[in-house]
Amino acid sequence: MSSTMPQSAGESARTARIRPGSDAHKRLFCRTLLDTFNPYKPAVIDWPQLEPDARERLVGLPIWDVAVQTEGRARLNVASYAAVTRDPLLREAIELNAFEEGRHKSVLSNLVAAYGIALAPEPEYLAPRDPEWAFMLTGYSECIDSFFAFGLFESARRSGFFPPPLVDTFEPVMQEEARHILFFVNWAAWHRRTMPLWRRPWFELKVVGIWLYLIWERVRIARDVGHGVQDNNFTLNGAKAVGADISVPGLVDLCLTENNRRMRVYDERLLRPAFVPTLARLVRRLLRS
Ligand SMILES: [Fe+2]
Ligand SMILES: [Fe+2]
């Protein structure tokens, strides 16, 4: 599969500032997502033969059920918001985002089948009642999970837990999540500036509600892990699970470096996801002292 890294053309155009919420801003974040699309096909991925112990480690990761279901729900959440989006360019970009979530699910389903990983039956995916809430829930949860996934993926690469062919196969999925959260934070900034003023308080309440829900969900999952339930909060146990001998501060540093590396390639006039990296830097400072 080829990389989704965009060309670094138009350097001079990139230095001009752009106002969040403007039409130019919308065009830029939509076009960035659309123009960096990677047309790989999950069906033709040649899953690398793994050594028995590498295969066993992969099969033993406690993440597969939740990973497949998260992508299934993400596809539906994002597609539901695309369906109610009137702006044609924005809709096209959100539809692509939904397509890519569905493709992640296919990649994971094919991986699971290729390595003989048993999955629990999938629940029924129900269309959300509030598409905007659902889109934001997926967007903000990707902002949290992708940040840690970047660091864990790199740590699994360095430790050799993921053999190089598997790293290559998964690389486009990781970079797609970077594109998604970049798109999402720019959409959120644009959306809150272009909505009627009377809707703003309700929107901000939704944002707070979603963050509280996401924190509660992660605490609950962390607690469930102790009772042998599968683990969405891969980060808590992930570093050990992927065989990396890395300290918590080391892992936070790696997440920050990888996040920067993955975001650096996009137009610098776009906003970057800031909340989770800022929290991570704060935690990093506390750990150091
Ligand atoms: Fe995804
Ligand atoms: Fe995504």
CSV table of C-alpha atoms and ligand atoms in Angstrom, one decimal:
chain,number,residue,atom,x,y,z
A,1,MET,CA,0.0,0.0,0.0
A,2,SER,CA,1.2,3.4,-0.7
A,3,SER,CA,1.5,6.1,1.9
A,4,THR,CA,-1.1,8.8,2.4
A,5,MET,CA,1.4,11.6,3.1
A,6,PRO,CA,0.5,14.6,1.0
A,7,GLN,CA,3.0,16.5,-1.3
A,8,SER,CA,4.6,19.5,0.3
A,9,ALA,CA,3.7,21.7,-2.7
A,10,GLY,CA,2.5,25.3,-2.4
A,11,GLU,CA,4.8,26.3,0.4
A,12,SER,CA,4.2,30.0,-0.1
A,13,ALA,CA,0.4,29.5,-0.1
A,14,ARG,CA,0.7,27.6,3.2
A,15,THR,CA,2.2,30.5,5.1
A,16,ALA,CA,-0.8,32.8,4.6
A,17,ARG,CA,-3.1,32.8,7.6
A,18,ILE,CA,-6.6,31.4,7.4
A,19,ARG,CA,-9.5,32.4,9.6
A,20,PRO,CA,-11.2,29.5,11.3
A,21,GLY,CA,-14.8,29.4,10.3
A,22,SER,CA,-14.2,31.0,6.9
A,23,ASP,CA,-15.1,29.4,3.6
A,24,ALA,CA,-11.4,29.2,2.8
A,25,HIS,CA,-10.9,27.2,6.1
A,26,LYS,CA,-13.8,24.8,5.2
A,27,ARG,CA,-12.3,24.3,1.7
A,28,LEU,CA,-8.9,23.6,3.1
A,29,PHE,CA,-9.8,21.0,5.7
A,30,CYS,CA,-12.2,19.2,3.4
A,31,ARG,CA,-9.8,19.2,0.5
A,32,THR,CA,-7.0,18.0,2.8
A,33,LEU,CA,-9.0,15.0,3.7
A,34,LEU,CA,-10.2,14.3,0.1
A,35,ASP,CA,-6.9,14.9,-1.6
A,36,THR,CA,-4.9,12.6,0.8
A,37,PHE,CA,-7.2,9.6,0.2
A,38,ASN,CA,-5.3,6.4,-0.1
A,39,PRO,CA,-7.1,4.0,-2.4
A,40,TYR,CA,-5.9,0.7,-0.9
A,41,LYS,CA,-8.3,-2.3,-1.0
A,42,PRO,CA,-8.6,-4.4,2.2
A,43,ALA,CA,-9.6,-7.5,0.1
A,44,VAL,CA,-6.2,-7.6,-1.7
A,45,ILE,CA,-4.0,-7.2,1.4
A,46,ASP,CA,-1.6,-10.1,1.5
A,47,TRP,CA,-1.4,-10.9,5.2
A,48,PRO,CA,2.2,-11.8,6.0
A,49,GLN,CA,2.9,-15.3,7.3
A,50,LEU,CA,3.9,-14.8,11.0
A,51,GLU,CA,6.2,-17.0,13.1
A,52,PRO,CA,4.1,-19.1,15.5
A,53,ASP,CA,5.0,-17.0,18.5
A,54,ALA,CA,4.3,-13.7,16.7
A,55,ARG,CA,0.9,-15.1,15.6
A,56,GLU,CA,0.2,-16.2,19.2
A,57,ARG,CA,1.0,-12.8,20.6
A,58,LEU,CA,-1.2,-11.1,18.1
A,59,VAL,CA,-4.1,-13.5,18.7
A,60,GLY,CA,-3.7,-13.0,22.5
A,61,LEU,CA,-4.2,-9.2,22.4
A,62,PRO,CA,-7.4,-8.4,24.2
A,63,ILE,CA,-8.6,-5.8,21.7
A,64,TRP,CA,-10.1,-7.4,18.7
A,65,ASP,CA,-13.8,-7.5,19.6
A,66,VAL,CA,-13.8,-3.9,20.7
A,67,ALA,CA,-11.6,-2.7,17.8
A,68,VAL,CA,-14.0,-4.3,15.2
A,69,GLN,CA,-17.1,-3.0,16.9
A,70,THR,CA,-15.6,0.5,17.4
A,71,GLU,CA,-15.0,0.8,13.7
A,72,GLY,CA,-18.5,-0.5,12.9
A,73,ARG,CA,-20.0,2.1,15.2
A,74,ALA,CA,-17.7,4.8,13.9
A,75,ARG,CA,-18.8,4.1,10.3
A,76,LEU,CA,-22.5,4.4,11.2
A,77,ASN,CA,-22.0,7.5,13.4
A,78,VAL,CA,-20.0,9.4,10.7
A,79,ALA,CA,-22.3,8.2,7.9
A,80,SER,CA,-25.4,9.4,9.8
A,81,TYR,CA,-23.9,12.9,10.1
A,82,ALA,CA,-23.0,12.9,6.4
A,83,ALA,CA,-26.6,12.2,5.6
A,84,VAL,CA,-27.8,15.3,7.3
A,85,THR,CA,-25.0,17.6,6.1
A,86,ARG,CA,-26.3,20.0,3.4
A,87,ASP,CA,-23.0,21.6,2.3
A,88,PRO,CA,-21.9,19.4,-0.7
A,89,LEU,CA,-18.1,19.6,-0.1
A,90,LEU,CA,-18.4,19.0,3.6
A,91,ARG,CA,-20.8,16.1,2.9
A,92,GLU,CA,-18.4,14.6,0.4
A,93,ALA,CA,-15.5,14.7,3.0
A,94,ILE,CA,-17.6,13.3,5.8
A,95,GLU,CA,-18.8,10.5,3.5
A,96,LEU,CA,-15.2,9.7,2.7
A,97,ASN,CA,-14.5,9.6,6.5
A,98,ALA,CA,-17.4,7.1,6.9
A,99,PHE,CA,-16.1,5.0,4.0
A,100,GLU,CA,-12.7,4.9,5.6
A,101,GLU,CA,-14.1,3.8,9.0
A,102,GLY,CA,-15.9,1.0,7.2
A,103,ARG,CA,-12.7,0.1,5.5
A,104,HIS,CA,-10.9,-0.1,8.8
A,105,LYS,CA,-13.5,-2.6,9.9
A,106,SER,CA,-12.8,-4.7,6.8
A,107,VAL,CA,-9.1,-4.6,7.4
A,108,LEU,CA,-9.6,-5.7,11.0
A,109,SER,CA,-12.1,-8.4,10.0
A,110,ASN,CA,-9.8,-9.7,7.3
A,111,LEU,CA,-6.8,-9.7,9.8
A,112,VAL,CA,-8.9,-11.6,12.3
A,113,ALA,CA,-9.9,-14.2,9.7
A,114,ALA,CA,-6.3,-14.5,8.4
A,115,TYR,CA,-4.8,-15.3,11.8
A,116,GLY,CA,-7.7,-17.3,13.2
A,117,ILE,CA,-8.7,-14.9,15.9
A,118,ALA,CA,-12.1,-15.8,17.4
A,119,LEU,CA,-14.5,-12.8,17.8
A,120,ALA,CA,-17.6,-12.5,20.0
A,121,PRO,CA,-20.8,-12.0,17.9
A,122,GLU,CA,-21.2,-8.3,16.9
A,123,PRO,CA,-24.0,-6.3,18.4
A,124,GLU,CA,-26.6,-4.7,16.1
A,125,TYR,CA,-25.4,-1.2,15.1
A,126,LEU,CA,-28.3,1.2,15.7
A,127,ALA,CA,-28.6,4.5,13.8
A,128,PRO,CA,-28.0,7.3,16.3
A,129,ARG,CA,-31.0,9.5,17.2
A,130,ASP,CA,-28.8,12.7,17.1
A,131,PRO,CA,-26.3,12.4,14.2
A,132,GLU,CA,-24.3,15.5,15.4
A,133,TRP,CA,-23.8,14.0,18.8
A,134,ALA,CA,-22.8,10.7,17.3
A,135,PHE,CA,-20.3,12.3,14.9
A,136,MET,CA,-18.8,14.3,17.7
A,137,LEU,CA,-18.6,11.3,20.0
A,138,THR,CA,-16.6,9.4,17.4
A,139,GLY,CA,-14.5,12.4,16.6
A,140,TYR,CA,-13.5,13.2,20.2
A,141,SER,CA,-13.0,9.5,21.1
A,142,GLU,CA,-10.7,9.2,18.1
A,143,CYS,CA,-8.8,12.3,19.4
A,144,ILE,CA,-8.1,10.3,22.6
A,145,ASP,CA,-7.6,6.8,21.2
A,146,SER,CA,-5.5,7.7,18.2
A,147,PHE,CA,-3.1,9.8,20.2
A,148,PHE,CA,-2.2,6.7,22.3
A,149,ALA,CA,-2.4,4.4,19.4
A,150,PHE,CA,0.3,6.3,17.6
A,151,GLY,CA,2.7,5.8,20.5
A,152,LEU,CA,1.8,2.2,21.0
A,153,PHE,CA,2.1,1.4,17.3
A,154,GLU,CA,5.6,2.8,17.2
A,155,SER,CA,6.5,1.0,20.4
A,156,ALA,CA,5.2,-2.3,18.9
A,157,ARG,CA,7.3,-1.6,15.8
A,158,ARG,CA,10.4,-0.9,17.8
A,159,SER,CA,10.0,-4.0,20.1
A,160,GLY,CA,9.4,-6.2,17.0
A,161,PHE,CA,6.0,-7.2,18.4
A,162,PHE,CA,4.6,-6.2,15.1
A,163,PRO,CA,6.9,-7.7,12.4
A,164,PRO,CA,7.8,-5.2,9.6
A,165,PRO,CA,5.3,-6.5,7.0
A,166,LEU,CA,2.5,-6.1,9.5
A,167,VAL,CA,3.6,-2.6,10.4
A,168,ASP,CA,3.5,-1.8,6.7
A,169,THR,CA,0.0,-3.2,6.4
A,170,PHE,CA,-1.3,-1.2,9.3
A,171,GLU,CA,0.5,2.1,8.6
A,172,PRO,CA,-2.2,3.5,6.3
A,173,VAL,CA,-4.8,2.8,8.9
A,174,MET,CA,-2.8,4.8,11.5
A,175,GLN,CA,-2.3,7.7,9.2
A,176,GLU,CA,-5.9,7.7,8.3
A,177,GLU,CA,-6.8,8.2,11.9
A,178,ALA,CA,-4.4,11.2,12.0
A,179,ARG,CA,-6.3,12.6,9.0
A,180,HIS,CA,-9.6,12.0,10.7
A,181,ILE,CA,-8.8,13.8,13.9
A,182,LEU,CA,-7.2,16.7,12.0
A,183,PHE,CA,-10.4,16.9,9.9
A,184,PHE,CA,-12.6,16.6,13.0
A,185,VAL,CA,-11.0,19.4,15.1
A,186,ASN,CA,-11.1,21.8,12.1
A,187,TRP,CA,-14.7,20.8,11.4
A,188,ALA,CA,-15.6,21.5,15.1
A,189,ALA,CA,-13.9,25.0,15.0
A,190,TRP,CA,-15.6,25.8,11.7
A,191,HIS,CA,-19.0,24.5,12.8
A,192,ARG,CA,-19.1,26.4,16.1
A,193,ARG,CA,-18.3,29.6,14.3
A,194,THR,CA,-20.8,29.2,11.5
A,195,MET,CA,-23.8,28.0,13.5
A,196,PRO,CA,-26.5,30.5,14.5
A,197,LEU,CA,-25.6,32.1,17.8
A,198,TRP,CA,-28.6,30.7,19.7
A,199,ARG,CA,-27.3,27.1,19.0
A,200,ARG,CA,-23.9,27.8,20.5
A,201,PRO,CA,-24.7,27.2,24.2
A,202,TRP,CA,-26.4,23.9,23.4
A,203,PHE,CA,-23.4,22.9,21.2
A,204,GLU,CA,-20.9,23.7,24.0
A,205,LEU,CA,-23.0,21.7,26.5
A,206,LYS,CA,-22.8,18.8,24.1
A,207,VAL,CA,-19.0,19.0,23.9
A,208,VAL,CA,-18.8,18.9,27.7
A,209,GLY,CA,-21.3,16.1,27.9
A,210,ILE,CA,-19.3,14.1,25.3
A,211,TRP,CA,-16.0,14.5,27.2
A,212,LEU,CA,-17.6,13.5,30.5
A,213,TYR,CA,-19.1,10.5,28.7
A,214,LEU,CA,-15.8,9.5,27.1
A,215,ILE,CA,-13.9,9.8,30.5
A,216,TRP,CA,-16.6,7.8,32.2
A,217,GLU,CA,-16.5,5.1,29.5
A,218,ARG,CA,-12.7,4.8,29.8
A,219,VAL,CA,-12.8,4.5,33.6
A,220,ARG,CA,-15.5,1.9,33.3
A,221,ILE,CA,-13.6,-0.1,30.7
A,222,ALA,CA,-10.4,0.1,32.8
A,223,ARG,CA,-12.4,-1.3,35.7
A,224,ASP,CA,-14.0,-4.1,33.6
A,225,VAL,CA,-10.5,-5.2,32.4
A,226,GLY,CA,-9.9,-6.3,36.0
A,227,HIS,CA,-12.9,-8.7,35.6
A,228,GLY,CA,-11.6,-10.2,32.3
A,229,VAL,CA,-13.8,-8.1,30.0
A,230,GLN,CA,-12.2,-7.0,26.7
A,231,ASP,CA,-10.2,-3.9,26.7
A,232,ASN,CA,-10.9,-0.8,24.7
A,233,ASN,CA,-8.5,1.1,26.9
A,234,PHE,CA,-5.6,-0.5,25.2
A,235,THR,CA,-3.3,2.2,26.4
A,236,LEU,CA,-3.5,1.2,30.0
A,237,ASN,CA,-2.2,-2.3,29.3
A,238,GLY,CA,-1.1,-1.8,25.8
A,239,ALA,CA,2.6,-1.1,26.2
A,240,LYS,CA,3.1,-4.3,28.2
A,241,ALA,CA,0.8,-6.2,25.8
A,242,VAL,CA,2.9,-5.3,22.8
A,243,GLY,CA,6.1,-6.4,24.5
A,244,ALA,CA,7.6,-3.0,25.0
A,245,ASP,CA,9.9,-2.4,27.9
A,246,ILE,CA,8.9,1.2,28.3
A,247,SER,CA,8.1,3.4,31.3
A,248,VAL,CA,4.9,5.5,31.5
A,249,PRO,CA,6.8,8.8,30.9
A,250,GLY,CA,8.6,7.2,28.0
A,251,LEU,CA,5.3,6.1,26.5
A,252,VAL,CA,3.8,9.6,26.9
A,253,ASP,CA,6.9,11.1,25.2
A,254,LEU,CA,6.6,8.6,22.4
A,255,CYS,CA,2.9,9.4,21.9
A,256,LEU,CA,3.7,13.1,21.7
A,257,THR,CA,6.6,12.6,19.2
A,258,GLU,CA,4.5,10.3,17.0
A,259,ASN,CA,1.5,12.7,17.1
A,260,ASN,CA,3.8,15.6,16.0
A,261,ARG,CA,5.4,13.5,13.3
A,262,ARG,CA,2.0,12.4,11.9
A,263,MET,CA,0.5,15.8,12.0
A,264,ARG,CA,3.5,17.7,10.7
A,265,VAL,CA,2.9,16.7,7.1
A,266,TYR,CA,-0.4,18.6,6.7
A,267,ASP,CA,-1.0,22.2,5.8
A,268,GLU,CA,0.2,24.3,8.7
A,269,ARG,CA,-2.8,26.7,8.4
A,270,LEU,CA,-5.0,23.9,9.7
A,271,LEU,CA,-5.7,23.6,13.5
A,272,ARG,CA,-4.2,20.6,15.2
A,273,PRO,CA,-5.8,18.4,17.9
A,274,ALA,CA,-4.6,20.1,21.0
A,275,PHE,CA,-6.5,19.0,24.1
A,276,VAL,CA,-5.1,15.5,24.5
A,277,PRO,CA,-1.5,16.4,23.7
A,278,THR,CA,-1.7,19.3,26.2
A,279,LEU,CA,-3.1,17.0,28.9
A,280,ALA,CA,-0.3,14.5,28.1
A,281,ARG,CA,2.4,17.2,28.4
A,282,LEU,CA,0.9,18.2,31.8
A,283,VAL,CA,1.0,14.6,33.0
A,284,ARG,CA,4.5,14.3,31.7
A,285,ARG,CA,5.6,17.3,33.7
A,286,LEU,CA,3.9,16.0,36.8
A,287,LEU,CA,5.6,12.6,36.4
A,288,ARG,CA,8.9,14.3,36.0
A,289,SER,CA,8.5,16.2,39.2
B,1,FE,FE,-11.2,4.0,12.2
B,2,FE,FE,-11.3,7.4,12.1
